[in-house]
Amino acid sequence: MKKMKAFVFLAIILVISACSSSNTGSESGGEDGTTLTIGSWRTEDKASYEKVIEKFNEEYPDITVEFNPSKNTEYNTILNTALQSGEGPDIIHLRPYAPGIELADAGYLEPLDGLEGLDQYPEETLAASKGTDDKQYGVPLNISTTQMFYNKKIFEELGLEEPQTWEEFMTLNKTLQDEGYTPISLGTKEGWLLSLSHGIIGPAHYGANEFVDNVTAGETDFSSEEFNRSIEAMDELKQFFPENYEGLGMEDIRTMFFTGDAAMFPLGSWEIEVLREMNPDLELGFFPMPSAVGKEPTITTWVDGSYAINANSENTEAAKKFLQFMTTEEFGEMFTEEFKMISAIPGISSDDQLVNDLGKAVEERSTPYMMLVHFAGGNPSTKSVIETELQGMYLGERSPEEVANAVQDSAKSWYEPLK
């Protein structure tokens, strides 16, 4: 009898042990599988990434992928703290240019040279996540654009057309103001909105790509007449901002636009789906920024994020499979459809007319978001300096010339061609 009880007890222990092993295997991706974690700042994209992961699992069913984003404003701190502790997600959503490249240079990322599919991207796209050792550390995800969005119904109501010159743009603003609309929905409370809007408006005055080429080569600088004019234009446009614009942030200006109080909205392509969700009846248009110096209108662009592999990951080979999947045409088409963004993979079109039109404009009228692409270095970064200086200008504490000189001093302190 005692032997029988002992046998039953042992059987129960074995059953419990088997159940426990099964649960552990599930958490690690299956008995023979792997679990990959993805870190990102795009909390709003979680549902779309679930569809991407489902598609990936059609080919790799034994690799479990978990998309675990953090709040946008907390992501950098959370990621950097984890990496410094030898931890962090297997796959890392890199901030573009300087912040991502700094992680590569610090040894936190696995080189991706030789990864299938990387050879299809233009060099300027790969540059967003290429280390100073000239090795590739990220797979480019999407191209973001900034431009002037506008409310088509308001334009049609007033018989307005998209401006082709700076003079026409200024006249358009005055007409909208006279008709009782806020012409440009922009606030100055959040500094990043100012570097972003300067990225749209500035090229019309400093000459777009020609100036970018010259300043990055050290053949001109930010104290130049061209750059000063771009800051003066930012100051001149404040007459068309909302009342009390100094206290308005992102949520405020977005609301003004999608409710129809404001006619134009200088922001990025990622806002398309947000605006449509807020107001499904909004007829959204855009126009490239017309030049004030006789050049072609421009759309401001950059690679807005790449995906990299944590150098401390124990699942490098599985992570490479996921990143290689992200280079495929299948992924590019799915990304464009689900996220309503421009894929970094060349040749991917969209069924969404607005997104497709933006993609074509990128091919024909692209100019880089100069402060992010080339001048996000320094401590504080030159990008952050132009933000705080523009805020000071809008508060009446800085002149346009003082803003330009502060930007030059910042860039000169770290950017070798300007020293």
Coordinates of C-alpha atoms in Angstrom, one line a residue:
M1 CA 0.0 0.0 0.0
K2 CA 2.8 2.4 0.8
K3 CA 4.5 1.5 -2.4
M4 CA 1.3 2.2 -4.3
K5 CA 0.9 5.7 -2.6
A6 CA 4.6 6.4 -3.4
F7 CA 4.0 5.5 -7.1
V8 CA 0.9 7.7 -7.3
F9 CA 2.8 10.6 -5.7
L10 CA 5.7 10.2 -8.1
A11 CA 3.2 10.1 -11.1
I12 CA 1.6 13.4 -9.9
I13 CA 5.1 15.0 -9.6
L14 CA 6.0 13.9 -13.1
V15 CA 2.7 15.3 -14.5
I16 CA 3.3 18.7 -12.7
S17 CA 6.9 18.7 -14.0
A18 CA 5.7 18.1 -17.5
C19 CA 3.1 20.9 -17.4
S20 CA 5.8 23.2 -16.0
S21 CA 8.2 22.4 -18.8
S22 CA 5.5 22.9 -21.4
N23 CA 4.7 26.4 -20.1
T24 CA 8.4 27.4 -20.1
G25 CA 8.8 26.1 -23.6
S26 CA 5.8 28.3 -24.7
E27 CA 7.3 31.3 -23.1
S28 CA 10.6 30.8 -25.0
G29 CA 8.9 30.3 -28.4
G30 CA 8.1 26.6 -28.3
E31 CA 10.1 23.4 -27.5
D32 CA 12.7 24.1 -30.2
G33 CA 11.9 27.7 -30.9
T34 CA 13.2 31.1 -30.1
T35 CA 11.6 34.3 -28.7
L36 CA 12.6 37.6 -30.2
T37 CA 11.8 40.9 -28.5
I38 CA 11.5 44.2 -30.4
G39 CA 11.9 47.6 -28.7
S40 CA 10.4 50.7 -30.2
W41 CA 8.9 54.1 -29.4
R42 CA 5.9 53.5 -31.7
T43 CA 3.2 52.4 -29.2
E44 CA 0.5 53.4 -31.7
D45 CA 1.7 50.7 -34.2
K46 CA 1.3 47.7 -32.0
A47 CA -1.7 46.3 -33.8
S48 CA 0.0 46.7 -37.2
Y49 CA 3.1 45.0 -36.0
E50 CA 1.0 42.0 -34.9
K51 CA 0.0 41.6 -38.5
V52 CA 3.6 41.8 -39.6
I53 CA 4.7 39.2 -37.1
E54 CA 1.9 36.9 -38.2
K55 CA 3.1 37.2 -41.8
F56 CA 6.7 36.5 -40.7
N57 CA 5.6 33.4 -38.8
E58 CA 4.1 31.9 -42.0
E59 CA 7.7 31.2 -43.0
Y60 CA 9.3 30.9 -39.5
P61 CA 6.6 29.4 -37.2
D62 CA 9.2 28.4 -34.5
I63 CA 10.3 32.0 -33.9
T64 CA 8.0 33.9 -31.5
V65 CA 8.3 37.7 -31.9
E66 CA 7.1 40.1 -29.3
F67 CA 6.7 43.8 -30.1
N68 CA 7.2 45.7 -26.8
P69 CA 7.2 49.4 -27.4
S70 CA 7.8 52.1 -24.8
K71 CA 6.3 55.6 -24.5
N72 CA 7.9 57.9 -27.0
T73 CA 9.3 60.3 -24.4
E74 CA 10.7 57.5 -22.3
Y75 CA 12.2 55.2 -25.0
N76 CA 15.7 56.6 -25.2
T77 CA 16.2 56.4 -21.4
I78 CA 14.8 52.9 -21.1
L79 CA 16.8 51.6 -24.0
N80 CA 20.1 53.2 -23.0
T81 CA 19.8 52.0 -19.4
A82 CA 19.2 48.5 -20.6
L83 CA 22.0 48.5 -23.1
Q84 CA 24.5 49.8 -20.5
S85 CA 23.5 46.9 -18.3
G86 CA 24.2 44.4 -21.0
E87 CA 20.5 43.8 -21.6
G88 CA 17.7 45.2 -23.8
P89 CA 15.5 43.9 -26.6
D90 CA 16.9 41.5 -29.3
I91 CA 15.9 43.9 -32.1
I92 CA 16.2 47.7 -31.6
H93 CA 14.2 50.4 -33.3
L94 CA 17.0 53.0 -33.9
R95 CA 16.4 56.7 -33.8
P96 CA 17.7 58.1 -37.1
Y97 CA 21.2 59.4 -37.7
A98 CA 23.3 60.6 -34.7
P99 CA 21.5 58.8 -31.8
G100 CA 21.5 55.4 -33.6
I101 CA 25.0 55.8 -34.9
E102 CA 26.2 56.6 -31.4
L103 CA 24.8 53.2 -30.2
A104 CA 26.7 51.5 -33.0
D105 CA 30.0 53.3 -32.2
A106 CA 29.6 52.4 -28.5
G107 CA 29.5 48.7 -29.5
Y108 CA 25.9 48.0 -28.6
L109 CA 24.8 46.9 -32.1
E110 CA 25.6 43.8 -34.3
P111 CA 27.0 44.7 -37.7
L112 CA 24.7 43.7 -40.6
D113 CA 27.1 43.8 -43.5
G114 CA 26.2 40.9 -45.9
L115 CA 22.6 40.7 -44.8
E116 CA 20.5 39.8 -47.8
G117 CA 18.5 42.7 -49.2
L118 CA 20.6 45.6 -48.0
D119 CA 22.1 46.2 -51.4
Q120 CA 18.8 47.5 -52.8
Y121 CA 18.9 50.7 -50.7
P122 CA 20.5 53.9 -51.9
E123 CA 23.6 54.9 -50.0
E124 CA 21.9 58.0 -48.6
T125 CA 19.2 55.8 -47.1
L126 CA 21.8 53.4 -45.5
A127 CA 23.7 56.4 -44.1
A128 CA 21.0 56.8 -41.4
S129 CA 22.3 53.7 -39.6
K130 CA 25.9 53.3 -40.8
G131 CA 28.6 53.5 -38.1
T132 CA 31.6 55.7 -38.3
D133 CA 33.5 52.4 -39.0
D134 CA 31.5 52.3 -42.3
K135 CA 29.7 49.1 -41.3
Q136 CA 25.9 48.9 -41.7
Y137 CA 24.0 48.5 -38.4
G138 CA 20.4 49.0 -39.3
V139 CA 17.8 48.0 -41.9
P140 CA 16.0 51.2 -43.0
L141 CA 12.3 51.2 -42.3
N142 CA 10.6 54.2 -43.7
I143 CA 11.0 57.6 -45.3
S144 CA 9.3 60.4 -43.4
T145 CA 8.4 63.7 -45.1
T146 CA 7.4 67.1 -43.8
Q147 CA 5.3 69.5 -45.9
M148 CA 2.4 71.9 -45.6
F149 CA -0.8 70.0 -45.2
Y150 CA -4.0 71.9 -46.0
N151 CA -7.8 71.5 -45.7
K152 CA -9.1 71.0 -49.2
K153 CA -12.6 72.1 -48.3
I154 CA -11.4 75.5 -47.0
F155 CA -9.3 76.0 -50.1
E156 CA -12.3 75.1 -52.4
E157 CA -14.7 77.3 -50.4
L158 CA -12.4 80.3 -50.9
G159 CA -11.3 79.4 -54.4
L160 CA -7.6 79.1 -53.4
E161 CA -5.0 77.1 -55.2
E162 CA -1.7 75.6 -54.1
P163 CA 1.0 78.3 -54.2
Q164 CA 3.9 78.0 -56.7
T165 CA 6.0 80.8 -55.3
W166 CA 6.8 82.3 -51.9
E167 CA 4.9 85.5 -52.8
E168 CA 1.8 83.4 -53.6
F169 CA 2.2 81.6 -50.3
M170 CA 2.3 84.8 -48.4
T171 CA -0.8 86.1 -50.3
L172 CA -2.6 82.9 -49.5
N173 CA -1.9 83.3 -45.8
K174 CA -3.3 86.9 -45.9
T175 CA -6.4 85.8 -47.7
L176 CA -7.1 83.0 -45.2
Q177 CA -6.6 85.4 -42.3
D178 CA -8.9 88.0 -43.8
E179 CA -11.6 85.3 -44.2
G180 CA -11.5 84.4 -40.5
Y181 CA -9.3 81.3 -40.5
T182 CA -6.0 80.8 -38.7
P183 CA -3.7 80.3 -41.7
I184 CA -0.9 78.2 -40.1
S185 CA -1.6 75.9 -37.2
L186 CA 1.7 76.0 -35.4
G187 CA 2.7 76.6 -31.7
T188 CA 6.1 77.2 -30.2
K189 CA 5.7 75.6 -26.8
E190 CA 7.5 72.4 -27.9
G191 CA 10.9 73.0 -29.4
W192 CA 10.9 70.0 -31.8
L193 CA 8.0 71.6 -33.7
L194 CA 10.2 74.5 -34.5
S195 CA 13.2 72.6 -35.9
L196 CA 10.6 70.5 -37.9
S197 CA 8.8 73.6 -39.3
H198 CA 12.1 75.3 -40.1
G199 CA 13.0 72.1 -42.0
I200 CA 10.0 72.8 -44.2
I201 CA 10.2 76.6 -44.5
G202 CA 14.0 77.0 -44.4
P203 CA 14.9 75.4 -47.7
A204 CA 12.7 78.0 -49.5
H205 CA 15.1 80.7 -48.4
Y206 CA 18.6 79.1 -48.0
G207 CA 18.4 77.4 -51.4
A208 CA 17.7 73.8 -50.4
N209 CA 20.2 71.1 -51.6
E210 CA 22.8 73.6 -52.8
F211 CA 23.1 75.2 -49.4
V212 CA 23.1 71.8 -47.6
D213 CA 26.0 70.6 -49.9
N214 CA 27.9 73.8 -49.2
V215 CA 27.5 73.9 -45.5
T216 CA 28.3 70.2 -44.9
A217 CA 31.4 70.8 -47.0
G218 CA 32.4 73.8 -44.9
E219 CA 32.1 76.1 -47.9
T220 CA 29.5 78.3 -46.2
D221 CA 28.1 78.5 -42.7
F222 CA 25.0 79.4 -40.6
S223 CA 26.0 83.0 -40.2
S224 CA 25.5 83.4 -44.0
E225 CA 22.9 85.6 -45.5
E226 CA 21.0 82.7 -46.9
F227 CA 20.5 81.0 -43.6
N228 CA 19.7 84.3 -41.9
R229 CA 16.9 84.8 -44.4
S230 CA 15.5 81.4 -43.4
I231 CA 15.2 82.5 -39.8
E232 CA 13.8 85.8 -40.7
A233 CA 11.0 84.0 -42.7
M234 CA 10.2 81.9 -39.6
D235 CA 9.8 85.2 -37.7
E236 CA 7.7 86.8 -40.4
L237 CA 5.2 83.9 -40.5
K238 CA 4.3 84.3 -36.8
Q239 CA 1.6 86.8 -37.8
F240 CA -0.3 83.9 -39.3
F241 CA 0.0 81.6 -36.3
P242 CA -2.9 81.1 -33.8
E243 CA -3.4 83.5 -31.0
N244 CA -1.3 82.8 -28.0
Y245 CA 0.9 80.5 -30.1
E246 CA 3.7 80.6 -27.5
G247 CA 1.6 78.4 -25.2
L248 CA 0.4 75.9 -27.8
G249 CA 1.8 72.3 -28.2
M250 CA 1.3 69.4 -30.5
E251 CA -2.2 68.4 -29.3
D252 CA -3.4 71.9 -29.5
I253 CA -2.3 72.6 -33.1
R254 CA -3.4 69.2 -34.4
T255 CA -6.9 69.9 -32.9
M256 CA -7.1 73.3 -34.5
F257 CA -6.4 71.8 -37.9
F258 CA -8.6 68.7 -37.9
T259 CA -11.6 70.7 -36.5
G260 CA -11.3 73.2 -39.4
D261 CA -10.3 76.2 -37.3
A262 CA -6.9 76.4 -39.1
A263 CA -6.4 75.9 -42.8
M264 CA -2.8 74.7 -43.0
F265 CA -0.6 72.4 -40.8
P266 CA 3.2 72.2 -41.3
L267 CA 3.9 68.6 -40.1
G268 CA 5.0 65.1 -41.0
S269 CA 3.6 62.2 -43.0
W270 CA 3.0 60.2 -39.8
E271 CA 0.1 62.5 -39.0
I272 CA -2.0 61.3 -42.0
E273 CA -3.7 58.4 -40.2
V274 CA -3.9 60.3 -36.9
L275 CA -5.8 63.2 -38.6
R276 CA -8.1 60.8 -40.5
E277 CA -8.9 59.0 -37.3
M278 CA -9.7 62.3 -35.6
N279 CA -11.8 63.6 -38.4
P280 CA -12.8 61.0 -41.1
D281 CA -14.4 63.7 -43.1
L282 CA -11.2 65.8 -43.4
E283 CA -10.2 66.2 -47.0
L284 CA -6.4 66.4 -46.6
G285 CA -4.1 67.8 -49.2
F286 CA -0.4 68.9 -49.2
F287 CA 1.9 71.0 -51.2
P288 CA 5.7 71.2 -51.5
M289 CA 7.1 74.4 -50.0
P290 CA 7.5 77.0 -52.8
S291 CA 10.9 78.6 -53.2
A292 CA 11.6 82.3 -52.4
V293 CA 14.8 82.2 -54.5
G294 CA 13.7 80.9 -57.8
K295 CA 14.3 77.2 -57.2
E296 CA 11.9 74.2 -57.3
P297 CA 9.5 73.6 -54.5
T298 CA 10.7 71.1 -51.9
I299 CA 9.5 68.2 -49.8
T300 CA 11.7 67.7 -46.7
T301 CA 12.7 64.0 -46.1
W302 CA 14.8 61.7 -44.0
V303 CA 15.0 58.0 -43.0
D304 CA 12.9 57.9 -39.9
G305 CA 14.1 54.9 -38.1
S306 CA 15.9 51.6 -38.8
Y307 CA 16.0 48.2 -37.1
A308 CA 19.2 46.8 -35.6
I309 CA 20.3 43.8 -33.6
N310 CA 21.4 44.1 -30.0
A311 CA 25.1 43.0 -29.8
N312 CA 24.3 41.1 -26.5
S313 CA 21.4 39.2 -28.0
E314 CA 21.5 35.4 -27.6
N315 CA 19.2 35.1 -30.7
T316 CA 21.3 36.8 -33.3
E317 CA 20.6 34.4 -36.2
A318 CA 16.8 34.5 -35.6
A319 CA 17.0 38.3 -35.4
K320 CA 18.8 38.4 -38.7
K321 CA 16.0 36.3 -40.3
F322 CA 13.4 38.9 -39.1
L323 CA 15.5 41.8 -40.4
Q324 CA 16.0 40.1 -43.7
F325 CA 12.2 39.7 -43.9
M326 CA 12.0 43.5 -43.4
T327 CA 14.0 44.0 -46.6
T328 CA 11.5 42.1 -48.8
E329 CA 9.0 43.5 -51.2
E330 CA 6.3 41.6 -49.4
F331 CA 7.1 43.4 -46.2
G332 CA 7.4 46.8 -48.0
E333 CA 4.0 46.5 -49.5
M334 CA 2.5 45.3 -46.2
F335 CA 4.2 48.2 -44.3
T336 CA 2.9 50.8 -46.7
E337 CA -0.7 49.4 -46.6
E338 CA -0.8 48.9 -42.8
F339 CA 1.1 51.9 -41.6
K340 CA 0.2 54.4 -44.4
M341 CA 3.9 55.5 -44.6
I342 CA 6.5 55.5 -47.3
S343 CA 8.6 52.4 -47.2
A344 CA 12.4 52.8 -47.4
I345 CA 12.4 49.9 -49.9
P346 CA 12.7 51.4 -53.4
G347 CA 9.9 51.0 -55.8
I348 CA 7.1 50.3 -53.3
S349 CA 3.9 52.1 -54.2
S350 CA 0.7 52.6 -52.2
D351 CA -3.0 52.3 -52.9
D352 CA -3.5 55.4 -50.7
Q353 CA -3.4 58.3 -53.2
L354 CA -2.1 60.8 -50.7
V355 CA 0.7 58.5 -49.6
N356 CA 1.5 57.7 -53.2
D357 CA 1.6 61.3 -54.1
L358 CA 4.0 62.0 -51.3
G359 CA 6.2 59.2 -52.4
K360 CA 6.4 60.6 -55.9
A361 CA 7.2 64.1 -54.5
V362 CA 10.0 62.5 -52.5
E363 CA 11.5 61.2 -55.8
E364 CA 11.2 64.5 -57.6
R365 CA 11.5 67.3 -54.9
S366 CA 13.4 65.9 -52.0
T367 CA 15.6 68.0 -49.7
P368 CA 17.1 66.6 -46.4
Y369 CA 15.9 67.6 -43.0
M370 CA 19.3 69.2 -42.5
M371 CA 19.3 69.7 -38.7
L372 CA 18.4 66.0 -38.1
V373 CA 20.4 64.4 -40.9
H374 CA 23.6 66.4 -40.5
F375 CA 23.5 68.5 -37.4
A376 CA 22.1 66.3 -34.6
G377 CA 25.5 66.1 -33.0
G378 CA 27.1 68.2 -30.3
N379 CA 26.2 68.6 -26.7
P380 CA 23.7 70.1 -26.7
S381 CA 23.0 69.2 -30.3
T382 CA 22.9 71.9 -32.9
K383 CA 19.3 70.7 -33.6
S384 CA 18.3 71.4 -30.0
V385 CA 20.1 74.7 -30.1
I386 CA 18.0 76.0 -33.1
E387 CA 14.9 74.8 -31.2
T388 CA 15.6 76.7 -28.0
E389 CA 16.8 79.8 -29.9
L390 CA 13.7 79.9 -32.1
Q391 CA 11.6 79.7 -28.9
G392 CA 13.5 82.6 -27.6
M393 CA 12.9 84.5 -30.8
Y394 CA 9.1 84.0 -30.6
L395 CA 9.2 85.2 -27.0
G396 CA 10.9 88.4 -28.2
E397 CA 14.3 87.5 -26.5
R398 CA 16.3 86.8 -29.7
S399 CA 16.7 88.5 -33.1
P400 CA 16.8 86.3 -36.2
E401 CA 20.5 87.2 -36.5
E402 CA 21.2 86.0 -32.9
V403 CA 19.5 82.7 -33.6
A404 CA 21.6 82.1 -36.7
N405 CA 24.8 83.0 -34.9
A406 CA 23.9 80.7 -32.0
V407 CA 23.4 77.8 -34.5
Q408 CA 26.7 78.6 -36.1
D409 CA 28.5 78.6 -32.7
S410 CA 27.0 75.3 -31.9
A411 CA 27.9 73.6 -35.2
K412 CA 31.4 75.1 -35.1
S413 CA 32.1 73.5 -31.7
W414 CA 31.9 70.0 -33.0
Y415 CA 31.3 69.8 -36.8
E416 CA 34.8 69.4 -38.3
P417 CA 34.2 71.2 -41.7
L418 CA 33.0 74.3 -39.9
K419 CA 35.8 74.6 -37.3

